[in-house]
Tab-separated table of C-alpha atoms in Angstrom:
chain	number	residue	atom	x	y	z
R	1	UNK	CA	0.000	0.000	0.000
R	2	UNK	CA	1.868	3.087	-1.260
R	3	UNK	CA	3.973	1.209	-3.204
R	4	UNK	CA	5.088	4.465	-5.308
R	5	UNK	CA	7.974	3.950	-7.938
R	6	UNK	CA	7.411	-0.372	-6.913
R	7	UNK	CA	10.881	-0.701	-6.265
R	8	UNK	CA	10.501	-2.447	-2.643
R	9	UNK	CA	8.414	-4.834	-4.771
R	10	UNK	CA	10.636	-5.619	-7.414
R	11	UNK	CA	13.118	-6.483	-4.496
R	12	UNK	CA	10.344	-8.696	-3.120
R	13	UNK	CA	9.960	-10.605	-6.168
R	14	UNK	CA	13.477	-10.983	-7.349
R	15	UNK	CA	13.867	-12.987	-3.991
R	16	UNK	CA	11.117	-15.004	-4.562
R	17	UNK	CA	7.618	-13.587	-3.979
R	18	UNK	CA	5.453	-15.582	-6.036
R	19	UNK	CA	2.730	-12.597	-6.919
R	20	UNK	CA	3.351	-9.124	-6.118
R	21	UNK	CA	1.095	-5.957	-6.494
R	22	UNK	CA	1.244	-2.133	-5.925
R	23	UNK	CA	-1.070	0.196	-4.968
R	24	UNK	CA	-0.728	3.654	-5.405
R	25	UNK	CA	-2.316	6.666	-6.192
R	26	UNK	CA	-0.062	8.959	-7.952
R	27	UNK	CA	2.078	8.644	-11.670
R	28	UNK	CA	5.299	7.251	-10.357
R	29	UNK	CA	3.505	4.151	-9.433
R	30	UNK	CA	2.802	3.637	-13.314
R	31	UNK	CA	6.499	4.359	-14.013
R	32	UNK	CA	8.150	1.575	-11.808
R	33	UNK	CA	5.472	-0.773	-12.649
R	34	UNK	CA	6.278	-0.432	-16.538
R	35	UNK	CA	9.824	-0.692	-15.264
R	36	UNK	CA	9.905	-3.861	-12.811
R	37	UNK	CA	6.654	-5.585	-14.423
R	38	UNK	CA	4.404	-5.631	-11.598
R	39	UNK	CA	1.255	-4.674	-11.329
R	40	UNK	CA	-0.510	-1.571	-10.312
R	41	UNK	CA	-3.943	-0.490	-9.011
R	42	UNK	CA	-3.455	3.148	-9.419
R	43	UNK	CA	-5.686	4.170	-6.758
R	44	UNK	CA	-6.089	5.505	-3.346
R	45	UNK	CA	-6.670	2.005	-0.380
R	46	UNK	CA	-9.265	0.731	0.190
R	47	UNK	CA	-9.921	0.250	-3.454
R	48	UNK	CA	-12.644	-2.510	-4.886
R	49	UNK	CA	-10.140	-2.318	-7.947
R	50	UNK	CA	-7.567	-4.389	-5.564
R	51	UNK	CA	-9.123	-7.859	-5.865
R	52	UNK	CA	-7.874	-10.565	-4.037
R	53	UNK	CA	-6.109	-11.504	0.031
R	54	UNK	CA	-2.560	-11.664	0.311
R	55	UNK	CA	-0.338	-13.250	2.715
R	56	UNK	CA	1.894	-10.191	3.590
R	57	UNK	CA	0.612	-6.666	3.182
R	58	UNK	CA	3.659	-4.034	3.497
R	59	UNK	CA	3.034	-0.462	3.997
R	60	UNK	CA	6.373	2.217	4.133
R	61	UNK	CA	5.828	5.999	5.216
R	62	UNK	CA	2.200	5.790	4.620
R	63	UNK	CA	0.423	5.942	7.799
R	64	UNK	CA	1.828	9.459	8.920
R	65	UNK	CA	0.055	10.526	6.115
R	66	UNK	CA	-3.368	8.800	7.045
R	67	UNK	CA	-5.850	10.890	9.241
R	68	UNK	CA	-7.183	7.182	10.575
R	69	UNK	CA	-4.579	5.181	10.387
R	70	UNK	CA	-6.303	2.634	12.364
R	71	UNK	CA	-9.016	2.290	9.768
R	72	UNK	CA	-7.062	1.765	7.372
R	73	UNK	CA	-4.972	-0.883	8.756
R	74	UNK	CA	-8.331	-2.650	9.668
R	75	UNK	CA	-9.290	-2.690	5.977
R	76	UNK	CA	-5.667	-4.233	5.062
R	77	UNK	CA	-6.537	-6.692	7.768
R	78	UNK	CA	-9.710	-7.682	5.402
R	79	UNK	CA	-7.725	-7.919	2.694
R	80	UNK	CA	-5.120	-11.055	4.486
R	81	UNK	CA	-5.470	-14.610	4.216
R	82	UNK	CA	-5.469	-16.026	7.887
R	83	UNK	CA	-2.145	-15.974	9.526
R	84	UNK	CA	-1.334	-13.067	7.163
R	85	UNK	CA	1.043	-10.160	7.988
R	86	UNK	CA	0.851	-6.640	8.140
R	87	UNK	CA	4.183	-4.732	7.976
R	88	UNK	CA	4.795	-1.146	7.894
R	89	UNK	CA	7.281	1.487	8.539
R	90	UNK	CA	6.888	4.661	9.633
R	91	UNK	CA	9.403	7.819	10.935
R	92	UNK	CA	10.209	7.431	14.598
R	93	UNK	CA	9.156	10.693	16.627
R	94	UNK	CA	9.493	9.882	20.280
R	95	UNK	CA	12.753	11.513	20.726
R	96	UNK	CA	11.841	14.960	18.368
R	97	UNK	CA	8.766	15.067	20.757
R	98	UNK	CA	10.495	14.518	24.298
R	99	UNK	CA	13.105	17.545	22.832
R	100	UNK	CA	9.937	19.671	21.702
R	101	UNK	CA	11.863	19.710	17.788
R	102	UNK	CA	9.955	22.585	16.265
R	103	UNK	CA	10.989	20.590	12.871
R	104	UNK	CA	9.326	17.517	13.124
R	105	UNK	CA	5.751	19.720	12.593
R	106	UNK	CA	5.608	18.998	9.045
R	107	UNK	CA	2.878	20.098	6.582
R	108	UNK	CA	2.411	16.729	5.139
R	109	UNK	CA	2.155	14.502	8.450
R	110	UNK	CA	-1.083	14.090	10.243
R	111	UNK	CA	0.513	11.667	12.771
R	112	UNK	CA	3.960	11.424	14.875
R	113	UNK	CA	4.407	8.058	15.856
R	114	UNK	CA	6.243	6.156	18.732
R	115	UNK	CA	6.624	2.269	19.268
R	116	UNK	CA	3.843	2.349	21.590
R	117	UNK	CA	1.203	4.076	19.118
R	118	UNK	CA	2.238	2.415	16.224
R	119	UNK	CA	1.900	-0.673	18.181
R	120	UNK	CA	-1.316	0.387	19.670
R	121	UNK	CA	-2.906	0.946	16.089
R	122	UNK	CA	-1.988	-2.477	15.010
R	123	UNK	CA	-3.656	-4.339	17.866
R	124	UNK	CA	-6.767	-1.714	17.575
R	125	UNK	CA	-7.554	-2.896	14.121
R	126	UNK	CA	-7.434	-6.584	15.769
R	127	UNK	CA	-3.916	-7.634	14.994
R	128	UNK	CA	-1.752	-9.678	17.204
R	129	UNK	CA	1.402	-10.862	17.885
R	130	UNK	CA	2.268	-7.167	17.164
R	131	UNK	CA	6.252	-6.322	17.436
R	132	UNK	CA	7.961	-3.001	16.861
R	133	UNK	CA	11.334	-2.331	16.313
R	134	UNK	CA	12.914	0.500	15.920
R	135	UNK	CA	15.920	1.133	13.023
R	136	UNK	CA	19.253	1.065	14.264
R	137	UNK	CA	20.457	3.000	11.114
R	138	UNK	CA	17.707	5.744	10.678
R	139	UNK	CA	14.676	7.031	12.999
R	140	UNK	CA	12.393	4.895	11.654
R	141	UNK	CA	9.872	2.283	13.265
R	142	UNK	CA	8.905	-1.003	12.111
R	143	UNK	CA	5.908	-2.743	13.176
R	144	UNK	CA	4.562	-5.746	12.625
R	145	UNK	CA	0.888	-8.097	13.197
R	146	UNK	CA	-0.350	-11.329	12.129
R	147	UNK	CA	-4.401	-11.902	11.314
R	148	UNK	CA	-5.486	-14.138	14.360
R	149	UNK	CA	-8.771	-16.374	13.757
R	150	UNK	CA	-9.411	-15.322	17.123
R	151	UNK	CA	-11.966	-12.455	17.391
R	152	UNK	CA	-10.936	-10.930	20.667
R	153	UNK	CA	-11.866	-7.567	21.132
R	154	UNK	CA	-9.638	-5.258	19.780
R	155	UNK	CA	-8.089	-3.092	22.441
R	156	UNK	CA	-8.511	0.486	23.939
R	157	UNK	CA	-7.369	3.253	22.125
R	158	UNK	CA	-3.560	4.076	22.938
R	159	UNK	CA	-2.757	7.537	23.660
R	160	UNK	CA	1.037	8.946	24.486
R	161	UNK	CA	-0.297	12.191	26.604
R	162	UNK	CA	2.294	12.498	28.748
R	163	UNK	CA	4.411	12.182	25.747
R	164	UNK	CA	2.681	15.238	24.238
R	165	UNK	CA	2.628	17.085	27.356
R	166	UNK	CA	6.214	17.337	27.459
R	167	UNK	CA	6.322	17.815	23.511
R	168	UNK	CA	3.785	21.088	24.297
R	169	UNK	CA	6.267	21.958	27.010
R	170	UNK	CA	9.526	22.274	25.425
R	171	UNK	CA	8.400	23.321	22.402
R	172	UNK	CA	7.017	26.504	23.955
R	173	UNK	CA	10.390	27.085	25.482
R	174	UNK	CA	12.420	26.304	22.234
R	175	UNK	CA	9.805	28.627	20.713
R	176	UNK	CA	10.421	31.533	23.182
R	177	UNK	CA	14.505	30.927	23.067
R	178	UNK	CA	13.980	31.472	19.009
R	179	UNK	CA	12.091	34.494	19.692
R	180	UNK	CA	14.421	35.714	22.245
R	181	UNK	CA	16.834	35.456	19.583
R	182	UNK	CA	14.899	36.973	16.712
R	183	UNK	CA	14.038	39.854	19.322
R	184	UNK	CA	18.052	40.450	20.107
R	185	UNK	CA	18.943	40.626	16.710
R	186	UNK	CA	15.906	43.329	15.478
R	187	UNK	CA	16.809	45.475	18.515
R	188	UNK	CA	20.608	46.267	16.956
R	189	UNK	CA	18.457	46.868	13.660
R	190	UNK	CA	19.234	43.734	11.922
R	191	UNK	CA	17.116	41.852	9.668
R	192	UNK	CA	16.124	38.602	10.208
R	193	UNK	CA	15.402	35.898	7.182
């Protein structure tokens, strides 16, 4: 899902997935799929042009762009054959938050994820044997779910607030120390860009 230029997939099938497919919206997707030879649904998820269940479902820097990111997982859950996987990736935010990182606010991401959220979405669209990881290379976050027969009831919602507490907290004081600065610098009549 978001499978873009399909170049994760053509890694995928050059070490031995049997049947691959993309799904993207935009015209790069159309590009690496003439390119690799695999197959596109050019369309936003959930799509009824996307026929089929799958075994694995993989998902990378999607979901910070999702305003319901558990919904959406739940309708890749449909879309598994039992014991199926759901993978995605997402950036890892905890530590920009804790430091109140004025930078991580970006225009295009609806949602700032730590290993217990991402993990928390997972097992609220009824996942389970969810595990997250976190890169060792780059701030990124890895989880992963399998489709249990079981239908337990999916749990509560999971929240970070104290998390974003401290994130409201230190970015009000980073905020004043770059006004402070800004300030300084107009009162000896310089210009600030």
């Amino acid at each position: 899902i978001g499978s873009s230029y399909s170049f994760m997939l053509h890694l995928l099938k050059v070490r031995g997935a049997k049947t691959v497919i993309g799904v993207d919206p935009g015209d790069e997707g159309n590009i690496g799929s003439k390119k690799y030879g695999i197959p596109l649904v050019q369309d936003f998820f959930p799509t009824d042009k996307l026929v089929g269940t799958f075994d694995v479902i993989f998902s990378h820097a999607v979901m910070e762009h999702i305003e319901n990111p558990t919904w959406i997982v739940s309708e890749m859950a449909k879309r598994l054959n039992p014991g199926g996987v759901i993978f995605l990736a997402v950036p890892e935010c905890e530590k920009k938050l804790r430091v109140g990182d004025v930078s991580i606010l970006s225009h295009q991401h609806v949602n700032y994820f730590t290993g217990k959220t991402l993990g928390g979405v997972l097992e609220q669209a009824g996942l389970r044997n969810v595990v997250v990881r976190s890169s060792s290379r780059r701030s990124i976050l890895y989880a992963w779910g399998t489709l249990s027969s079981d239908v337990a009831q999916a749990s509560a919602v999971v929240s970070d607030a104290p998390l974003l507490q401290a994130f409201a907290q230190a970015y009000e004081k980073n905020l004043a120390g770059m006004q402070a600065i800004v300030d300084e610098a107009e009162s000896r009549g310089q210009t600030v860009g």
